[in-house]
Short mmCIF file of C-alpha atoms in Angstrom, two decimals:
data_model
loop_
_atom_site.label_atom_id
_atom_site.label_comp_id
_atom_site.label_asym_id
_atom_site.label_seq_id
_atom_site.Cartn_x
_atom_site.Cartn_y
_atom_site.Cartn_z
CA UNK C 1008 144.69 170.61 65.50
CA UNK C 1009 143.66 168.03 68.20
CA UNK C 1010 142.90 165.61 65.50
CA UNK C 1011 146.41 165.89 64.50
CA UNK C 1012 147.67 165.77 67.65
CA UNK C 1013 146.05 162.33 68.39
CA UNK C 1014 147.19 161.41 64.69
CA UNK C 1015 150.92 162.06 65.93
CA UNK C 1016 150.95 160.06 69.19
CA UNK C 1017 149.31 157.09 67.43
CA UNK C 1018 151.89 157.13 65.04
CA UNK C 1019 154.63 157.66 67.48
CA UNK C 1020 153.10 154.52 69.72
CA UNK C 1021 153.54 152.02 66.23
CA UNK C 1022 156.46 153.55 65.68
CA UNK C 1023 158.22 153.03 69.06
CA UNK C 1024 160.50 150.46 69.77
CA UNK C 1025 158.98 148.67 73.21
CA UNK C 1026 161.70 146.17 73.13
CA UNK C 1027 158.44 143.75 73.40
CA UNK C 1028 160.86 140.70 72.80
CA UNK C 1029 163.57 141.13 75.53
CA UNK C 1030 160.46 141.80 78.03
CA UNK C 1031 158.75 138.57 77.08
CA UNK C 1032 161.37 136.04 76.95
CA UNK C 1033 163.57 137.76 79.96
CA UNK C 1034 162.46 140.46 82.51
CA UNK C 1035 158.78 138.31 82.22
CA UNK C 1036 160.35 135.18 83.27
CA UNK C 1037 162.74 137.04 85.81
CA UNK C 1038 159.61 138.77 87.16
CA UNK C 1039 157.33 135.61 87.34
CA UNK C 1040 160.30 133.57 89.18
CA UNK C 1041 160.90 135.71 91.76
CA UNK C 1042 156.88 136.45 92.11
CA UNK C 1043 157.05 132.59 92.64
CA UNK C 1044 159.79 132.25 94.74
CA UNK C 1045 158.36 134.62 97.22
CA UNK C 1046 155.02 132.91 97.07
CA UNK C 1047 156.57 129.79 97.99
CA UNK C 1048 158.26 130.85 100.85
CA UNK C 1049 154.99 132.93 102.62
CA UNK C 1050 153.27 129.92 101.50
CA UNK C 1051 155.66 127.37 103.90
CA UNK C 1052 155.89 130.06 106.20
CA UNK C 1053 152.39 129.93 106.74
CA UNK C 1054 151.50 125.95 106.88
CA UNK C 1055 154.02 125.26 109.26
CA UNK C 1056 154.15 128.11 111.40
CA UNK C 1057 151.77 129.96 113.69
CA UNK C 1058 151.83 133.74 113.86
CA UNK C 1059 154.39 135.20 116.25
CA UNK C 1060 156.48 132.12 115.93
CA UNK C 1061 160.36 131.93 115.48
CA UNK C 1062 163.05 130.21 114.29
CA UNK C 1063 166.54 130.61 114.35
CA UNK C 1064 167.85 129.79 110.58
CA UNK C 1065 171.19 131.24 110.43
CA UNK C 1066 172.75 131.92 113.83
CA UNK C 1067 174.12 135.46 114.21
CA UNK C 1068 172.91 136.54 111.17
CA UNK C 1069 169.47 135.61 109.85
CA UNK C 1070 165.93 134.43 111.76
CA UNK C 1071 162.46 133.46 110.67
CA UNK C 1072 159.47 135.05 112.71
CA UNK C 1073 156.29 134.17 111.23
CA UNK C 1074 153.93 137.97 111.53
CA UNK C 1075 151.28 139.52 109.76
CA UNK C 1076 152.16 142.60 108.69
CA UNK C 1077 149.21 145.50 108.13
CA UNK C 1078 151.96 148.02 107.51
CA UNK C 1079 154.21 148.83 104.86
CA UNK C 1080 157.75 147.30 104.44
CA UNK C 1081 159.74 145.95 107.42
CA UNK C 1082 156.70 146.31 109.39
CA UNK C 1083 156.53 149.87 109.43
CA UNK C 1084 153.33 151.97 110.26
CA UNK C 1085 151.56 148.72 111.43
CA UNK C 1086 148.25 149.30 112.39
CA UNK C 1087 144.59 148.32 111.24
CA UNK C 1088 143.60 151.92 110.88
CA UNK C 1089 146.39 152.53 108.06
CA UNK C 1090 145.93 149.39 106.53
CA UNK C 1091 143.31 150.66 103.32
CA UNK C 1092 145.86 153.53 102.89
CA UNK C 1093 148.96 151.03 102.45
CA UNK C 1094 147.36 149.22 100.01
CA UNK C 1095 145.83 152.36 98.21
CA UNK C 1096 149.64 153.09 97.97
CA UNK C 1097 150.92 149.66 97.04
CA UNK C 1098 148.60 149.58 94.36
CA UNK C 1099 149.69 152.90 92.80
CA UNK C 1100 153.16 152.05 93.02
CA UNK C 1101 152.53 148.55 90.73
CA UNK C 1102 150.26 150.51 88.49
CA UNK C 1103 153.02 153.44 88.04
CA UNK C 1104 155.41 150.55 87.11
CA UNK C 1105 153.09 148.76 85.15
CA UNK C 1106 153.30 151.69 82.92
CA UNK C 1107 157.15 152.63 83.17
CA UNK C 1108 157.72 148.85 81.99
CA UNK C 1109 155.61 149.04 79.25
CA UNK C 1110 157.07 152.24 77.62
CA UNK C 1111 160.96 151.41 79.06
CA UNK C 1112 163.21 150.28 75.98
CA UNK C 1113 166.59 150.12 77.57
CA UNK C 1114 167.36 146.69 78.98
CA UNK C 1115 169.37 147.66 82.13
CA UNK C 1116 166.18 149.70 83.18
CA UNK C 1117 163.47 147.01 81.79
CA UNK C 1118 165.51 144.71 84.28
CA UNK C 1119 165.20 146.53 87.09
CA UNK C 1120 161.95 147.56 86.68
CA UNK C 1121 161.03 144.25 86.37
CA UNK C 1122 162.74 143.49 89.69
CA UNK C 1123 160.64 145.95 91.67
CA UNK C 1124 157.52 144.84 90.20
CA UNK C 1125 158.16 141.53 90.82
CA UNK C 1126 158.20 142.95 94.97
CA UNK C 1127 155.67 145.29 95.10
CA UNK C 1128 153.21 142.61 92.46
CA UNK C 1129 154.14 140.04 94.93
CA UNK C 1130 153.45 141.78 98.30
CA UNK C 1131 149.95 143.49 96.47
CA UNK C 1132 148.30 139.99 95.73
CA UNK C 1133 149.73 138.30 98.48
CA UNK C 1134 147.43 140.74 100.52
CA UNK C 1135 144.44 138.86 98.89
CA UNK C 1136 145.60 135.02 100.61
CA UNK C 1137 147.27 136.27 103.66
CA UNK C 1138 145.73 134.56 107.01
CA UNK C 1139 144.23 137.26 109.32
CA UNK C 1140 145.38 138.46 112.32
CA UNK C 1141 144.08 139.56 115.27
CA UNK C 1142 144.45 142.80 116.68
CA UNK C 1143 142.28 144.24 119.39
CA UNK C 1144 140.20 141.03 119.76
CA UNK C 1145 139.25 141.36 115.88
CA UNK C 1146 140.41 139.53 112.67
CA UNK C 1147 141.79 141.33 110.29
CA UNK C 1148 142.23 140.60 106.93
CA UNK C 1149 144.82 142.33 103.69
CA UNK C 1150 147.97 142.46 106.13
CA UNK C 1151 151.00 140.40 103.96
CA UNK C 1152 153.31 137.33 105.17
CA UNK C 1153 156.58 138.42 106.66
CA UNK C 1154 159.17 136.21 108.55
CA UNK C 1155 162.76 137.16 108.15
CA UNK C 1156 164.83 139.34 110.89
CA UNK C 1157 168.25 139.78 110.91
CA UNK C 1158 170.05 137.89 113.59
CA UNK C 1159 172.57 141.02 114.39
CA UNK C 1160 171.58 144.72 115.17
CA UNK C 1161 173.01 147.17 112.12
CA UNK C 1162 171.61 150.37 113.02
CA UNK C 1163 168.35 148.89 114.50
CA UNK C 1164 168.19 146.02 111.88
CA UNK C 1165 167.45 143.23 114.30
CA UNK C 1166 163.98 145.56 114.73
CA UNK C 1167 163.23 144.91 110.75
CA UNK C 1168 161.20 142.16 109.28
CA UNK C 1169 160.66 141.75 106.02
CA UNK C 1170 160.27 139.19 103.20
CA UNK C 1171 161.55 138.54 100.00
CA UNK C 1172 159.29 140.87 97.89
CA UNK C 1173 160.97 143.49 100.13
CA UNK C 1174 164.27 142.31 99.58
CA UNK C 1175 163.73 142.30 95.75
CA UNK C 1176 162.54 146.07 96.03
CA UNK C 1177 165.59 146.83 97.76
CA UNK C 1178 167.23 144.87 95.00
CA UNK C 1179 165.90 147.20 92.20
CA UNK C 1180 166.26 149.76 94.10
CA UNK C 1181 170.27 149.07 94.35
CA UNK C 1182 170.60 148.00 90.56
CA UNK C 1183 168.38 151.75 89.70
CA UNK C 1184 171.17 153.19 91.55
CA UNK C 1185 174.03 151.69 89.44
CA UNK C 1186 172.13 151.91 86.03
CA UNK C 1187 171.64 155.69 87.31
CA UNK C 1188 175.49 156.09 88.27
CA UNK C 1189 175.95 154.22 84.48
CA UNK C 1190 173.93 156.80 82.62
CA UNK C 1191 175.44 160.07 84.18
CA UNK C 1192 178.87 158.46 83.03
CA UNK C 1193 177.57 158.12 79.83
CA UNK C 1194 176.62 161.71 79.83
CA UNK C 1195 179.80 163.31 80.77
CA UNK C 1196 182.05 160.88 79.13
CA UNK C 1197 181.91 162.42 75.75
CA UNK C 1198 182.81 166.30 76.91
CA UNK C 1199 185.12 164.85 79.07
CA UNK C 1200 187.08 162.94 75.79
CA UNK C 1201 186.02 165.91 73.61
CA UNK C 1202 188.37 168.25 76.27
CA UNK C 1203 191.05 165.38 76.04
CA UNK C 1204 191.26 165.23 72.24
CA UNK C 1205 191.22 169.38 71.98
CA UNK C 1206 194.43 169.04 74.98
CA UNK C 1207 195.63 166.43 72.57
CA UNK C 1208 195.60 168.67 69.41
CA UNK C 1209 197.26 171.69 71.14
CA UNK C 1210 200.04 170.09 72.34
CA UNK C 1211 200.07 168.33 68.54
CA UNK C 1212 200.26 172.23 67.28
CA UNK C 1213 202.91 173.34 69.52
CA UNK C 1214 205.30 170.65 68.61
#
């Protein structure tokens, strides 16, 4: 029994359709362009900037502030005590999405998966370069580059700062939503015509 069992889910992996195409020629490209894009910007961030420096960029509404950040997102929970546990839990979440991309087959969802991995892949190996920082007299190393803060307070968004690997997690996050508000259409839609087309044939009858 458990040698057909194995027999089954090999057949059912050759047999599934893992869209391998569309995720080669466009989410990997997507992903890789915003991984490099992000780069890119920690990278200037970093040779021109010292830590705890900052810039206005766009008056009123956006900054740069040049920090090491040992926390999670937007600088949250940043301390050198909690820093093995962030990345324990950064590198779960890219692992977990490694796998959801893999096996994903619809293209609205291998899009935005490929979105978020592109932020959390980003912020996981940019860990690895990041300068240290010092806190408490001692350098500390596996914090990542942040360096934008919002120039206007939005229900305490001037206390925010984040990067773009952030911003494209927030990104997916916001397209999940709509592919998610997409699907449960799709699911109701059909009872919802089936009702109109039974409405449609009574009042057909009664004529």
């Amino acid at each position: 029994m458990f040698k057909n069992q194995i027999s089954n889910l090999i057949f059912g992996l050759k047999s599934y359709d893992f869209k391998w195409k569309f995720k080669l020629i466009i989410a990997t490209p997507i992903m890789s362009f915003l991984i490099l894009l992000d780069w890119i910007i920690k990278w200037v961030v970093v040779a021109t900037m010292k830590e705890n420096d900052s810039k206005t960029f766009i008056n009123g509404f956006l900054n740069i502030q040049y920090k090491i950040n040992l926390g999670s997102a937007y600088g949250r929970g940043d301390y050198a005590d909690g820093l093995a546990k962030t990345v324990t839990l950064a590198a779960l979440f890219v692992a977990l999405l490694i796998i959801v991309f893999i096996f994903l087959n619809d293209k609205k969802w291998i899009i935005t998966c490929s979105i978020l991995l592109a932020g959390g892949f980003a912020n996981l190996l940019a860990r690895a370069w990041a300068p240290a920082t010092i806190r408490d007299g001692q350098e500390i190393y596996g914090g990542v580059v942040d360096m934008f803060v919002w120039g206007f307070d939005f229900l305490g968004s001037s206390g925010y700062i984040f990067n773009l690997a952030d911003m494209w997690v927030n990104i997916g996050i916001g397209i999940g939503a709509v592919c998610f508000i997409i699907e449960m259409i799709n699911i109701f839609k059909p009872k919802k015509q089936k009702e109109i087309n039974k409405e449609v044939d009574k009042n057909e009858n009664k004529s």
